[in-house]
Each structure stands twice: as structure tokens, then as C-alpha cells.
Amino acid sequence: MSETFTSASDEAFGLRDHARLSFDLDADICVVGAGLAGLTVALEAARLGASVAVLEGRHIGWSASGHQLGTVMPGYSLPLQDLVERVGFEDARELWMLSKEGAEFVRANATEELMPGIAPSDGALEVSNVDDGERLIGRLQMLNEDFDTEVEGWQIDRVREQLKTDHYFHGVYYPKAFQVDGRKYVHGLAALARRAGARIFEDTPVVSIDPSGIRKRIVTPSARLRASHIVLAGNVHLGAPQRRLWETLLPVWRYAGVTAPLGDRLADAITFKGSVMDSDSVDHFRIVDGDRLMWASPETTWAARPERFAGAIRRRINAVFPRLGPVEISETWGGATGQTVHGMPQIGQLRKGLWVASGFGRQGMNTAAMAGQLIARSILFGDDRWRLFSPFELVWAGGPTGRVAGQLVGMWGRASSAAAGALARYRERARLQENLREARLAEANRAAAARPPRRRPPGQMQPPPAEYPEGEGG
Ligand SMILES: Cc1cc2nc3c(=O)[nH]c(=O)nc-3n(C[C@H](O)[C@H](O)[C@H](O)COP(=O)(O)OP(=O)(O)OC[C@H]3O[C@@H](n4cnc5c(N)ncnc54)[C@H](O)[C@@H]3O)c2cc1C
């Protein structure tokens, strides 16, 4: 089924009730934040029999969770090789397997039966901006053999058969990755959590918490709540209730847009049906509604109106796929992702009964799902696999100075990625021209060897040697 890019209405999921918490309440678990992370904790814990209250300051999926592209893949923001270097092979493998479980959780819940209109489709392709086949081979071996992940290496020709651009070189294809309508998924999670018995209160910001004692206290402007466990899933928006935790995340706003229908032009430029992302994490796109292109690229470390980036997205699409010609961006949106200093999410218990699930960066579909499951199962069953995340401590992200630095590093990263890409394309063109020249020379030599020697008319003298070889004269 193809997905349709209208805003996912709550009515479609039976969510007419936007109740604010206006009375004091007791629960086993209080979840702060109704994004992907908070709602997965709520769903899993409610399914396991706990009484759960979710407090959301705005509305369900208000930020990144309701404004993302819905690509679900294994892994984390931190590249796999860096993960191995950081924690060693065994733990890296376990962490990788957890990230796959997160993706499987999404697959099991994002079905047409449970979430009508969710439109799952298969396959994701990670493309390289530079011509580096060696690195690709190493990566494929590692994923296939050591990390039980089905992947295929695509040669340049195959990538360019599906994506008609010289911007990309080799590719890693993940046949088991998939995508869903990201906006509908977060509302679908809320509907499932409610069905399982969780209570979700919107327009209910948590202004303070007191995590001491067995029954912890949570204060909102209109009511109080008491719970044995609090799960902080507020991402970069958490603010006052845990300021020090909040300061360990660098907020990065990412913006996306979708084009007006492009007709046959799109099929002419892109035949790959899944998600595409480049190895430098600059672009992320896929086809939606049959002939529209959904594209995420620009980033800032401050909040800006997404409409401002329509031009940047349009220019980016034209730079990568010039054959598409002019495109019109008909809708834009954005959300804040939380980046940690080490690139791994924050998952664990800060003190008895006080939990954190945040910092999922650009890859929150599988990792937030995994965090939600781990925390709910730890609270209810004592599953302590979340401890695998202990090496990744809460590190201060640098406050406002960190944001400026983050923006500069991001800009530098994009500029150096663009420069590396341009250099790789230049080298490729130079190599092609060189091959052409060599072929012409070989052809000329062959022709010269085949030609019979010309006879000089009798009596004609040998010409004197030229003073300067032809073309070098001054
Ligand atoms: C353009 C874009 C495209 C993306 N594409 C993908 C993709 O294709 N695949 C993928 O895996 N990831 C993607 N991501 C990343 C993914 O969206 C995030 O990692 C994920 O949504 C984070 O979820 P979260 O629940 O931690 O945070 P959020 O979605 O930020 O949710 C946190 C919620 O907590 C609430 N809150 C905060 N503080 C309080 C408080 N004090 N009281 C009450 N409520 C509070 C907020 O209002 C908010 O609703 C994308 C992100 C963007 C922006």
C-alpha cells in the first residue's frame, strides 16, 4: 500500500482524547514524554501488566518522533567500527543485536492490522560519496560474518542503475531494513499503548520531580502524580525537571520536505524503492506516493521554521539529481534530535527508580524501541541488559558554546564531505578521460601498424629534421 502525505490524524487511530492531567494520580510507572521512546516504554510496560501514566508537555509526536522519515535499520549513530573500538568485540556484538531487536519490535507492531495506513516497505541503501571499494568490502565482511546482518555490496554500476547520478559510488544494501510512515507510527504506538491500558495525558508539562523515596513525586501545573518508577524520555526538551541530564544532549534540528508529484521524471532518475542515505549522513531520501520525493538534509543547532529550508532542500535535490530539473517542495517539517558526545543513546537507571531513555540522534526508530523494551523489562522482570550501555556515560555537551561548536563541526563535516565527493567525481572523470585517451592511442597504433609503408617517389630527398618538434615551437 502506498503512503499518503497528509498529517496523520489522531482520529485515524481513535485518539480523540487529548486529556490534560487535571487530578492527582498514582501509577507504577510515570513516563515523561510521548515520543518514540516514551510511548514504547508505555506500550511494553502496559502489556506486561504495569499501570502506566505518560505525561506529554505538548502533544503526541510533537517533535522529532512525529516528523521523521520512518526508516528502520539496525545500528546506532556511532559507526560500528568505533563501537567495537570503544567496548570490544563481544559487547559491541551484543549491543548490535539489541539494536536489531529494536528494529524487530517496530516490524512486529507496524503492521497494517495494528496500524492502518502505516505502509511498510522493504530495503535501504547506504551509498558512499567517495570511491572506496576496499572499505566497503571490510564493512560487508564485518556485518555479514561477525554481526549476523544480511547485507549486499553493490558495485558502482549497480548503484547508478538505480540512482541516476554520479554523486554516489558503491553501496551497502540492507534487504531486511524497512520503512513505514513515520508520523503514523508514533500515533499508532500511542493507540496501542492506550489499548494495553496506559493513560496518556497531553498538554501536561512536568515542571519538577522528586526522585527520592520509594514513591517518587512528579509535579505538573495542574496536578501531581506519584509513581515507583519515573522514565525520563523528554529528549532535548526535558529542561527544568533534570537540568543536568538535559545538558548532556546537543540538540540538532533536522529538516525535511516532500516534493509535489514529479510524474515520470522521478522514475527516470530513481528506480530504487527503499530508503537511501549517504555514508556521511548528509542526505536521506525515498520515494513516497509513487512519484514524490521525500528528502531530509539541512541541520541547525537552533530551532528555525522548517519552511525556511524549502529552497535548500530543492537545491540539494537538484545538485544530486540534475536530470530531475526544477522541483517544487510542497511541504516541509523538522524536529530536534538529541546527539550525545559519544554517539550512543542514554539508556539506564540514574538512581533507584529513576530511568533515562534519550539521545537517539538520527536513528531513533530502532534504538528508541529497544530502549523502551529494555527499561520496561528491567522494571518488571529485572532484565539488566541495559547495563551494556554503562560505558557510555552522561557527558556534558558543552551548553551554548557546545551548540556553536556543534554547528561549526557539522558545517565542516558537510563541507569536507562535499569536497571529498567533488574530488572523487573529478578523479573518476579524469580516469575516464585517461582511459579514453589510452584507447584512442592504442587504436591509432594498431591502425598505423596495419597500414602498408608509403613509397617515396624516386629522387626525393629525405626532409631535414625539424628544429622544434611539432607543437612545441615558440
Ligand atoms: C527530519 C528527521 C528525520 C528523521 N528520520 C529518521 C528515520 O528515518 N529513522 C530513524 O530511525 N530516526 C529518524 N529520525 C530521528 C528520530 O526521529 C529521533 O531519534 C526520535 O524521534 C527521538 O525520539 P524521542 O522519543 O527520544 O524524542 P522526541 O520525539 O523529542 O520526544 C520527546 C517528547 O518529550 C516531551 N517532553 C520533553 N520534556 C517534557 C517535560 N518536561 N514534560 C512533559 N513532556 C516533555 C516533548 O514534548 C516530546 O514530545 C529523524 C529525525 C528527524 C528530525
Short mmCIF file of C-alpha atoms and ligand atoms in Angstrom, two decimals:
data_model
loop_
_atom_site.label_atom_id
_atom_site.label_comp_id
_atom_site.label_asym_id
_atom_site.label_seq_id
_atom_site.Cartn_x
_atom_site.Cartn_y
_atom_site.Cartn_z
CA MET A 1 0.00 0.00 0.00
CA SER A 2 1.39 3.45 -0.78
CA GLU A 3 1.51 6.03 1.95
CA THR A 4 -0.18 9.40 1.65
CA PHE A 5 1.44 12.53 2.95
CA THR A 6 -1.33 14.18 4.85
CA SER A 7 -0.83 14.76 8.57
CA ALA A 8 -1.61 11.59 10.49
CA SER A 9 -4.86 12.45 12.19
CA ASP A 10 -5.48 11.25 15.69
CA GLU A 11 -8.99 10.23 14.66
CA ALA A 12 -7.49 7.62 12.36
CA PHE A 13 -6.11 5.95 15.47
CA GLY A 14 -9.06 6.59 17.76
CA LEU A 15 -7.15 9.27 19.70
CA ARG A 16 -9.80 11.92 20.12
CA ASP A 17 -8.98 12.27 23.78
CA HIS A 18 -6.25 14.90 24.29
CA ALA A 19 -6.82 14.97 28.04
CA ARG A 20 -4.59 17.04 30.26
CA LEU A 21 -3.86 15.64 33.73
CA SER A 22 -6.17 17.62 35.99
CA PHE A 23 -6.41 15.31 39.03
CA ASP A 24 -3.84 13.70 41.31
CA LEU A 25 -2.90 10.19 40.27
CA ASP A 26 -0.92 7.14 41.42
CA ALA A 27 0.79 4.76 38.95
CA ASP A 28 3.52 2.14 38.91
CA ILE A 29 5.42 3.96 36.18
CA CYS A 30 5.33 7.60 35.11
CA VAL A 31 6.82 8.29 31.67
CA VAL A 32 7.84 11.85 30.84
CA GLY A 33 7.47 12.47 27.08
CA ALA A 34 5.23 10.94 24.39
CA GLY A 35 7.78 10.47 21.61
CA LEU A 36 9.00 7.14 20.24
CA ALA A 37 10.94 6.32 23.42
CA GLY A 38 8.30 7.23 26.00
CA LEU A 39 5.48 5.56 24.10
CA THR A 40 7.45 2.33 23.63
CA VAL A 41 8.17 2.14 27.37
CA ALA A 42 4.46 2.76 27.99
CA LEU A 43 3.31 0.12 25.50
CA GLU A 44 5.72 -2.56 26.68
CA ALA A 45 5.14 -1.91 30.41
CA ALA A 46 1.35 -1.81 29.99
CA ARG A 47 1.44 -5.06 28.03
CA LEU A 48 3.43 -6.60 30.87
CA GLY A 49 0.73 -5.55 33.34
CA ALA A 50 2.03 -2.33 34.95
CA SER A 51 -0.12 0.75 35.48
CA VAL A 52 1.44 3.49 33.36
CA ALA A 53 0.85 7.23 33.02
CA VAL A 54 2.54 9.19 30.21
CA LEU A 55 2.86 12.94 30.70
CA GLU A 56 3.46 14.92 27.50
CA GLY A 57 4.08 18.67 27.63
CA ARG A 58 2.73 19.36 24.11
CA HIS A 59 1.11 16.58 22.12
CA ILE A 60 1.95 13.08 20.92
CA GLY A 61 4.82 13.11 18.41
CA TRP A 62 5.19 16.89 18.76
CA SER A 63 8.92 16.92 17.97
CA ALA A 64 11.29 14.57 16.09
CA SER A 65 9.15 11.46 16.60
CA GLY A 66 6.25 12.90 14.62
CA HIS A 67 8.47 14.46 11.92
CA GLN A 68 10.85 11.78 10.77
CA LEU A 69 11.27 9.61 7.67
CA GLY A 70 10.39 6.25 9.17
CA THR A 71 13.48 4.30 8.07
CA VAL A 72 14.18 1.34 10.35
CA MET A 73 17.67 -0.18 10.31
CA PRO A 74 19.94 -1.93 12.78
CA GLY A 75 22.70 0.07 14.47
CA TYR A 76 23.33 3.37 16.22
CA SER A 77 24.52 6.85 15.34
CA LEU A 78 28.01 5.68 16.39
CA PRO A 79 29.60 3.77 13.46
CA LEU A 80 30.06 0.06 14.10
CA GLN A 81 33.86 0.12 13.85
CA ASP A 82 34.01 2.87 16.51
CA LEU A 83 31.65 0.87 18.72
CA VAL A 84 33.97 -2.15 18.55
CA GLU A 85 36.97 0.03 19.40
CA ARG A 86 35.10 1.55 22.31
CA VAL A 87 33.70 -1.55 24.07
CA GLY A 88 35.41 -4.53 22.43
CA PHE A 89 34.04 -7.08 20.01
CA GLU A 90 31.82 -9.11 22.39
CA ASP A 91 29.92 -6.19 23.88
CA ALA A 92 29.70 -4.46 20.51
CA ARG A 93 28.08 -7.59 19.14
CA GLU A 94 25.53 -7.71 21.97
CA LEU A 95 24.75 -4.03 21.54
CA TRP A 96 24.31 -4.55 17.81
CA MET A 97 21.94 -7.47 18.44
CA LEU A 98 19.88 -5.26 20.77
CA SER A 99 19.63 -2.66 18.02
CA LYS A 100 18.30 -5.38 15.71
CA GLU A 101 15.74 -6.41 18.34
CA GLY A 102 14.57 -2.79 18.39
CA ALA A 103 14.00 -2.93 14.63
CA GLU A 104 12.11 -6.21 15.01
CA PHE A 105 9.88 -4.65 17.68
CA VAL A 106 8.90 -1.95 15.15
CA ARG A 107 8.32 -4.56 12.44
CA ALA A 108 6.04 -6.59 14.74
CA ASN A 109 3.92 -3.57 15.67
CA ALA A 110 3.95 -1.54 12.44
CA THR A 111 1.60 -3.83 10.55
CA GLU A 112 -1.46 -2.82 8.59
CA GLU A 113 -3.62 -4.77 11.06
CA LEU A 114 -2.30 -2.93 14.13
CA MET A 115 -1.61 0.45 12.49
CA PRO A 116 -3.81 1.01 9.43
CA GLY A 117 -2.11 3.10 6.73
CA ILE A 118 1.39 2.51 8.09
CA ALA A 119 2.52 1.23 4.63
CA PRO A 120 5.63 -0.83 5.41
CA SER A 121 8.06 -1.39 2.53
CA ASP A 122 11.44 -3.12 2.39
CA GLY A 123 15.08 -2.27 1.77
CA ALA A 124 17.54 0.50 2.50
CA LEU A 125 20.68 1.51 0.63
CA GLU A 126 23.66 3.26 2.19
CA VAL A 127 25.67 4.91 -0.58
CA SER A 128 29.22 6.15 -0.49
CA ASN A 129 30.12 9.70 -1.54
CA VAL A 130 33.65 8.60 -2.43
CA ASP A 131 35.12 5.78 -4.50
CA ASP A 132 36.31 3.47 -1.71
CA GLY A 133 35.58 -0.15 -2.56
CA GLU A 134 38.14 -1.51 -0.07
CA ARG A 135 36.40 -0.01 2.92
CA LEU A 136 33.12 -1.41 1.65
CA ILE A 137 34.46 -4.95 1.46
CA GLY A 138 35.72 -4.77 5.06
CA ARG A 139 32.38 -3.45 6.25
CA LEU A 140 30.40 -6.13 4.41
CA GLN A 141 32.50 -8.91 5.88
CA MET A 142 32.12 -7.48 9.35
CA LEU A 143 28.33 -7.11 9.11
CA ASN A 144 27.71 -10.45 7.42
CA GLU A 145 30.13 -12.67 9.28
CA ASP A 146 30.56 -11.10 12.72
CA PHE A 147 27.28 -9.28 13.26
CA ASP A 148 24.72 -11.63 11.62
CA THR A 149 23.31 -8.87 9.46
CA GLU A 150 22.18 -9.58 5.94
CA VAL A 151 23.82 -7.07 3.60
CA GLU A 152 24.83 -6.94 -0.07
CA GLY A 153 27.65 -4.92 -1.56
CA TRP A 154 26.65 -3.00 -4.68
CA GLN A 155 29.18 -2.03 -7.34
CA ILE A 156 29.15 1.50 -8.71
CA ASP A 157 27.28 0.43 -11.86
CA ARG A 158 24.51 -1.17 -9.89
CA VAL A 159 24.10 1.87 -7.64
CA ARG A 160 23.96 4.15 -10.67
CA GLU A 161 21.48 1.92 -12.43
CA GLN A 162 19.03 2.60 -9.60
CA LEU A 163 20.09 6.15 -8.71
CA LYS A 164 20.94 8.06 -11.88
CA THR A 165 23.59 10.40 -10.50
CA ASP A 166 27.38 10.48 -10.47
CA HIS A 167 27.27 11.62 -6.83
CA TYR A 168 27.32 8.14 -5.41
CA PHE A 169 29.79 5.29 -5.82
CA HIS A 170 29.46 1.94 -4.01
CA GLY A 171 26.53 0.94 -1.84
CA VAL A 172 25.60 -1.36 1.04
CA TYR A 173 22.11 -2.76 0.59
CA TYR A 174 20.15 -3.89 3.67
CA PRO A 175 17.32 -6.13 2.39
CA LYS A 176 15.86 -6.53 5.91
CA ALA A 177 15.72 -2.81 6.65
CA PHE A 178 12.34 -1.25 6.04
CA GLN A 179 10.37 1.95 6.22
CA VAL A 180 6.97 2.95 7.48
CA ASP A 181 5.01 6.16 7.58
CA GLY A 182 6.93 7.72 10.48
CA ARG A 183 4.20 10.11 11.54
CA LYS A 184 1.58 7.43 11.63
CA TYR A 185 3.88 5.12 13.58
CA VAL A 186 4.10 7.37 16.63
CA HIS A 187 0.32 7.80 16.74
CA GLY A 188 -0.08 4.08 16.20
CA LEU A 189 2.18 3.43 19.20
CA ALA A 190 0.04 5.74 21.34
CA ALA A 191 -3.12 3.93 20.24
CA LEU A 192 -1.60 0.52 21.07
CA ALA A 193 -0.33 1.75 24.45
CA ARG A 194 -3.79 3.09 25.31
CA ARG A 195 -5.37 -0.16 24.21
CA ALA A 196 -2.95 -2.02 26.51
CA GLY A 197 -4.12 0.18 29.41
CA ALA A 198 -1.60 3.07 29.54
CA ARG A 199 -3.00 6.54 30.20
CA ILE A 200 -1.56 9.36 28.10
CA PHE A 201 -2.01 12.98 29.17
CA GLU A 202 -1.12 15.73 26.70
CA ASP A 203 -0.62 19.44 27.34
CA THR A 204 0.82 18.33 30.69
CA PRO A 205 4.43 19.52 31.16
CA VAL A 206 6.33 18.05 34.07
CA VAL A 207 7.77 21.01 35.94
CA SER A 208 9.60 19.21 38.75
CA ILE A 209 10.28 15.77 40.11
CA ASP A 210 11.38 14.49 43.48
CA PRO A 211 13.04 11.13 42.84
CA SER A 212 13.86 10.38 46.49
CA GLY A 213 11.96 7.72 48.41
CA ILE A 214 10.08 4.68 47.16
CA ARG A 215 7.11 6.64 45.81
CA LYS A 216 8.50 9.43 43.67
CA ARG A 217 6.64 12.69 43.17
CA ILE A 218 6.01 14.40 39.87
CA VAL A 219 4.58 17.91 39.67
CA THR A 220 2.65 19.36 36.70
CA PRO A 221 0.91 22.78 36.57
CA SER A 222 -2.50 21.23 37.21
CA ALA A 223 -1.92 18.03 39.22
CA ARG A 224 0.57 15.77 40.99
CA LEU A 225 1.45 12.19 40.34
CA ARG A 226 3.16 9.53 42.45
CA ALA A 227 4.96 6.56 40.95
CA SER A 228 7.52 3.90 41.90
CA HIS A 229 9.44 4.50 38.68
CA ILE A 230 9.94 7.57 36.54
CA VAL A 231 11.23 7.24 32.98
CA LEU A 232 12.70 10.43 31.53
CA ALA A 233 12.04 10.28 27.80
CA GLY A 234 11.90 14.01 27.10
CA ASN A 235 14.92 14.12 24.78
CA VAL A 236 16.36 17.64 24.29
CA HIS A 237 13.12 19.22 25.56
CA LEU A 238 13.29 17.89 29.12
CA GLY A 239 14.55 21.12 30.68
CA ALA A 240 13.93 22.01 34.31
CA PRO A 241 13.00 18.63 35.86
CA GLN A 242 16.54 17.29 35.26
CA ARG A 243 18.64 20.17 34.01
CA ARG A 244 21.98 18.37 34.34
CA LEU A 245 20.76 15.43 32.30
CA TRP A 246 19.30 17.78 29.72
CA GLU A 247 22.68 19.50 29.33
CA THR A 248 24.29 16.22 28.24
CA LEU A 249 22.48 16.41 24.89
CA LEU A 250 23.38 18.58 21.93
CA PRO A 251 20.12 19.48 20.15
CA VAL A 252 20.34 19.25 16.37
CA TRP A 253 17.28 20.27 14.39
CA ARG A 254 16.91 18.34 11.17
CA TYR A 255 14.59 19.46 8.37
CA ALA A 256 12.84 17.52 5.66
CA GLY A 257 10.46 18.16 2.79
CA VAL A 258 8.43 16.37 0.18
CA THR A 259 8.16 17.42 -3.47
CA ALA A 260 4.99 17.92 -5.46
CA PRO A 261 4.25 14.91 -7.74
CA LEU A 262 7.10 14.55 -10.27
CA GLY A 263 5.44 12.14 -12.68
CA ASP A 264 7.67 10.02 -14.94
CA ARG A 265 10.70 12.25 -14.31
CA LEU A 266 11.16 10.59 -10.94
CA ALA A 267 11.13 7.02 -12.27
CA ASP A 268 13.65 8.16 -14.85
CA ALA A 269 16.06 9.34 -12.13
CA ILE A 270 15.40 6.90 -9.27
CA THR A 271 14.21 3.32 -9.52
CA PHE A 272 15.24 2.20 -6.01
CA LYS A 273 12.11 1.88 -3.88
CA GLY A 274 13.56 1.87 -0.36
CA SER A 275 15.35 4.49 1.75
CA VAL A 276 18.68 5.91 0.63
CA MET A 277 21.22 7.57 2.90
CA ASP A 278 24.78 8.58 2.18
CA SER A 279 27.72 7.41 4.24
CA ASP A 280 28.40 10.94 5.57
CA SER A 281 24.80 11.27 6.89
CA VAL A 282 24.17 14.40 4.81
CA ASP A 283 21.18 13.22 2.75
CA HIS A 284 18.38 10.77 3.43
CA PHE A 285 15.55 10.27 0.94
CA ARG A 286 12.98 7.95 -0.55
CA ILE A 287 10.04 7.92 -2.93
CA VAL A 288 6.56 8.33 -1.43
CA ASP A 289 3.09 8.30 -3.02
CA GLY A 290 4.56 6.74 -6.17
CA ASP A 291 6.07 9.91 -7.67
CA ARG A 292 7.06 12.27 -4.86
CA LEU A 293 10.48 12.54 -3.29
CA MET A 294 10.82 12.89 0.48
CA TRP A 295 14.19 14.33 1.42
CA ALA A 296 15.91 15.23 4.73
CA SER A 297 19.16 17.16 4.77
CA PRO A 298 19.60 20.61 6.36
CA GLU A 299 20.52 20.83 10.04
CA THR A 300 20.90 23.62 12.61
CA THR A 301 21.73 23.72 16.30
CA TRP A 302 18.92 26.21 16.92
CA ALA A 303 15.19 25.94 16.24
CA ALA A 304 14.11 27.52 12.95
CA ARG A 305 10.94 27.47 10.86
CA PRO A 306 11.11 24.43 8.51
CA GLU A 307 9.64 26.48 5.59
CA ARG A 308 12.91 28.41 5.51
CA PHE A 309 14.68 25.28 4.28
CA ALA A 310 12.46 24.51 1.27
CA GLY A 311 14.98 26.26 -1.02
CA ALA A 312 17.94 24.40 0.49
CA ILE A 313 16.19 21.04 0.05
CA ARG A 314 15.25 21.91 -3.55
CA ARG A 315 18.84 22.91 -4.36
CA ARG A 316 20.18 19.76 -2.76
CA ILE A 317 17.83 17.55 -4.82
CA ASN A 318 18.92 19.38 -7.98
CA ALA A 319 22.60 19.03 -7.12
CA VAL A 320 22.31 15.26 -6.64
CA PHE A 321 19.77 14.57 -9.40
CA PRO A 322 20.16 17.34 -12.02
CA ARG A 323 18.17 15.28 -14.52
CA LEU A 324 15.02 15.85 -12.43
CA GLY A 325 15.02 19.50 -13.47
CA PRO A 326 13.13 22.03 -11.33
CA VAL A 327 11.19 20.52 -8.43
CA GLU A 328 8.63 22.11 -6.16
CA ILE A 329 8.69 21.42 -2.42
CA SER A 330 5.11 21.18 -1.28
CA GLU A 331 5.58 20.52 2.45
CA THR A 332 8.42 20.94 4.96
CA TRP A 333 8.83 19.88 8.55
CA GLY A 334 11.55 19.38 11.16
CA GLY A 335 12.31 18.16 14.65
CA ALA A 336 15.09 18.21 17.22
CA THR A 337 17.30 15.17 17.58
CA GLY A 338 19.41 14.72 20.71
CA GLN A 339 23.06 13.98 19.99
CA THR A 340 25.31 12.66 22.72
CA VAL A 341 29.03 13.38 22.84
CA HIS A 342 29.87 9.67 22.33
CA GLY A 343 27.18 8.98 19.71
CA MET A 344 25.39 6.29 21.74
CA PRO A 345 21.96 6.66 23.35
CA GLN A 346 21.43 7.29 27.06
CA ILE A 347 19.71 4.21 28.44
CA GLY A 348 19.73 3.18 32.08
CA GLN A 349 18.95 3.85 35.72
CA LEU A 350 20.27 7.13 37.12
CA ARG A 351 19.27 6.21 40.68
CA LYS A 352 16.83 3.68 42.09
CA GLY A 353 13.57 4.05 40.17
CA LEU A 354 14.75 6.96 38.02
CA TRP A 355 15.37 5.94 34.39
CA VAL A 356 16.55 7.69 31.27
CA ALA A 357 15.84 6.90 27.60
CA SER A 358 17.12 9.60 25.27
CA GLY A 359 19.91 10.71 22.91
CA PHE A 360 18.88 8.58 19.93
CA GLY A 361 20.23 11.01 17.39
CA ARG A 362 19.24 10.47 13.77
CA GLN A 363 18.50 6.80 14.30
CA GLY A 364 15.65 6.66 16.79
CA MET A 365 13.19 4.22 15.24
CA ASN A 366 15.04 1.07 16.25
CA THR A 367 17.06 2.47 19.18
CA ALA A 368 14.13 4.15 20.97
CA ALA A 369 12.13 0.93 20.53
CA MET A 370 14.99 -1.06 22.03
CA ALA A 371 15.34 1.39 24.95
CA GLY A 372 11.62 1.20 25.69
CA GLN A 373 11.69 -2.58 25.78
CA LEU A 374 14.86 -2.78 27.88
CA ILE A 375 13.62 -0.35 30.51
CA ALA A 376 10.12 -1.83 30.79
CA ARG A 377 11.56 -5.34 31.12
CA SER A 378 14.13 -4.24 33.64
CA ILE A 379 11.49 -2.59 35.83
CA LEU A 380 9.14 -5.55 35.61
CA PHE A 381 11.44 -8.57 35.18
CA GLY A 382 14.85 -7.40 36.37
CA ASP A 383 16.34 -7.81 32.87
CA ASP A 384 19.63 -5.95 33.26
CA ARG A 385 20.89 -5.83 29.67
CA TRP A 386 20.63 -2.03 29.77
CA ARG A 387 23.95 -2.21 31.67
CA LEU A 388 25.66 -2.76 28.32
CA PHE A 389 25.17 0.99 27.87
CA SER A 390 27.03 1.82 31.12
CA PRO A 391 30.37 2.58 29.36
CA PHE A 392 28.60 5.48 27.67
CA GLU A 393 28.37 7.93 30.50
CA LEU A 394 26.43 11.16 30.70
CA VAL A 395 28.88 13.70 29.35
CA TRP A 396 28.13 17.42 29.39
CA ALA A 397 27.54 18.54 25.78
CA GLY A 398 29.02 22.00 26.29
CA GLY A 399 25.91 24.19 26.76
CA PRO A 400 25.52 27.14 24.35
CA THR A 401 29.23 27.02 23.43
CA GLY A 402 28.79 23.33 22.61
CA ARG A 403 25.93 24.24 20.26
CA VAL A 404 28.03 26.77 18.38
CA ALA A 405 30.87 24.25 18.20
CA GLY A 406 28.38 21.57 17.09
CA GLN A 407 27.14 23.81 14.28
CA LEU A 408 30.70 24.52 13.15
CA VAL A 409 31.69 20.86 13.30
CA GLY A 410 28.51 19.94 11.39
CA MET A 411 29.21 22.58 8.73
CA TRP A 412 32.82 21.48 8.48
CA GLY A 413 31.73 17.82 8.19
CA ARG A 414 29.30 18.66 5.38
CA ALA A 415 31.83 20.87 3.61
CA SER A 416 34.54 18.22 3.81
CA SER A 417 32.07 15.56 2.67
CA ALA A 418 31.12 17.76 -0.30
CA ALA A 419 34.81 18.38 -1.07
CA ALA A 420 35.66 14.66 -0.82
CA GLY A 421 32.69 13.85 -3.07
CA ALA A 422 33.71 16.51 -5.63
CA LEU A 423 37.29 15.21 -5.60
CA ALA A 424 36.11 11.61 -6.06
CA ARG A 425 33.93 12.65 -9.01
CA TYR A 426 36.80 14.69 -10.50
CA ARG A 427 39.13 11.67 -10.18
CA GLU A 428 36.53 9.47 -11.78
CA ARG A 429 36.15 11.85 -14.74
CA ALA A 430 39.94 12.17 -15.08
CA ARG A 431 40.26 8.37 -15.02
CA LEU A 432 37.58 8.02 -17.72
CA GLN A 433 39.32 10.61 -19.91
CA GLU A 434 42.66 8.89 -19.39
CA ASN A 435 41.11 5.52 -20.36
CA LEU A 436 39.62 7.15 -23.45
CA ARG A 437 42.98 8.68 -24.42
CA GLU A 438 44.75 5.33 -23.92
CA ALA A 439 42.14 3.56 -26.04
CA ARG A 440 42.49 6.17 -28.83
CA LEU A 441 46.28 5.86 -28.77
CA ALA A 442 46.13 2.06 -28.88
CA GLU A 443 43.68 2.28 -31.80
CA ALA A 444 45.96 4.72 -33.66
CA ASN A 445 48.96 2.43 -33.08
CA ARG A 446 47.03 -0.56 -34.33
CA ALA A 447 45.94 1.34 -37.45
CA ALA A 448 49.49 2.57 -38.10
CA ALA A 449 50.91 -0.95 -37.80
CA ALA A 450 48.32 -2.31 -40.23
CA ARG A 451 48.97 0.41 -42.86
CA PRO A 452 51.47 -0.62 -45.68
CA PRO A 453 54.65 1.59 -45.70
CA ARG A 454 54.34 4.52 -48.14
CA ARG A 455 56.81 4.51 -51.05
CA ARG A 456 58.83 7.74 -51.56
CA PRO A 457 58.90 8.87 -55.25
CA PRO A 458 62.28 8.18 -56.75
CA GLY A 459 64.84 11.03 -56.34
CA GLN A 460 63.02 12.77 -53.48
CA MET A 461 65.35 13.76 -50.65
CA GLN A 462 64.85 12.87 -47.01
CA PRO A 463 63.38 16.02 -45.30
CA PRO A 464 65.71 17.78 -42.82
CA PRO A 465 64.90 17.14 -39.12
CA ALA A 466 62.53 19.79 -37.66
CA GLU A 467 64.27 22.22 -35.32
CA TYR A 468 61.38 22.01 -32.86
CA PRO A 469 59.10 19.02 -32.67
CA GLU A 470 55.60 19.99 -33.83
CA GLY A 471 53.54 21.85 -31.24
CA GLU A 472 56.50 22.92 -29.10
CA GLY A 473 57.62 25.82 -31.28
CA GLY A 474 57.83 29.25 -29.66
C1 LIG B 1 13.75 15.09 9.86
C2 LIG B 1 14.06 13.88 10.70
C3 LIG B 1 14.11 12.63 10.08
C4 LIG B 1 14.40 11.50 10.85
N1 LIG B 1 14.36 10.28 10.22
C5 LIG B 1 14.59 9.17 10.95
C6 LIG B 1 14.47 7.89 10.33
O1 LIG B 1 14.13 7.78 9.17
N2 LIG B 1 14.76 6.79 11.08
C7 LIG B 1 15.13 6.89 12.39
O2 LIG B 1 15.43 5.85 12.99
N3 LIG B 1 15.19 8.08 13.02
C8 LIG B 1 14.92 9.23 12.34
N4 LIG B 1 14.97 10.44 12.97
C9 LIG B 1 15.35 10.50 14.40
C10 LIG B 1 14.17 10.19 15.32
O3 LIG B 1 13.06 10.95 14.91
C11 LIG B 1 14.51 10.52 16.78
O4 LIG B 1 15.69 9.86 17.16
C12 LIG B 1 13.40 10.07 17.73
O5 LIG B 1 12.16 10.56 17.30
C13 LIG B 1 13.64 10.55 19.16
O6 LIG B 1 12.54 10.15 19.93
P1 LIG B 1 12.39 10.59 21.45
O7 LIG B 1 11.17 9.94 21.98
O8 LIG B 1 13.67 10.37 22.18
O9 LIG B 1 12.25 12.19 21.43
P2 LIG B 1 11.10 13.29 20.97
O10 LIG B 1 10.47 12.84 19.72
O11 LIG B 1 11.80 14.55 21.01
O12 LIG B 1 10.03 13.17 22.13
C14 LIG B 1 10.22 13.74 23.40
C15 LIG B 1 8.87 14.23 23.93
O13 LIG B 1 9.02 14.56 25.31
C16 LIG B 1 8.23 15.68 25.59
N5 LIG B 1 8.77 16.35 26.80
C17 LIG B 1 10.03 16.81 26.98
N6 LIG B 1 10.17 17.36 28.21
C18 LIG B 1 8.99 17.22 28.83
C19 LIG B 1 8.51 17.60 30.11
N7 LIG B 1 9.28 18.23 31.00
N8 LIG B 1 7.23 17.32 30.41
C20 LIG B 1 6.41 16.66 29.53
N9 LIG B 1 6.82 16.30 28.29
C21 LIG B 1 8.09 16.57 27.94
C22 LIG B 1 8.35 16.55 24.34
O14 LIG B 1 7.26 17.45 24.23
C23 LIG B 1 8.39 15.50 23.22
O15 LIG B 1 7.12 15.28 22.66
C24 LIG B 1 14.67 11.61 12.24
C25 LIG B 1 14.60 12.86 12.86
C26 LIG B 1 14.28 13.98 12.10
C27 LIG B 1 14.15 15.31 12.80
#
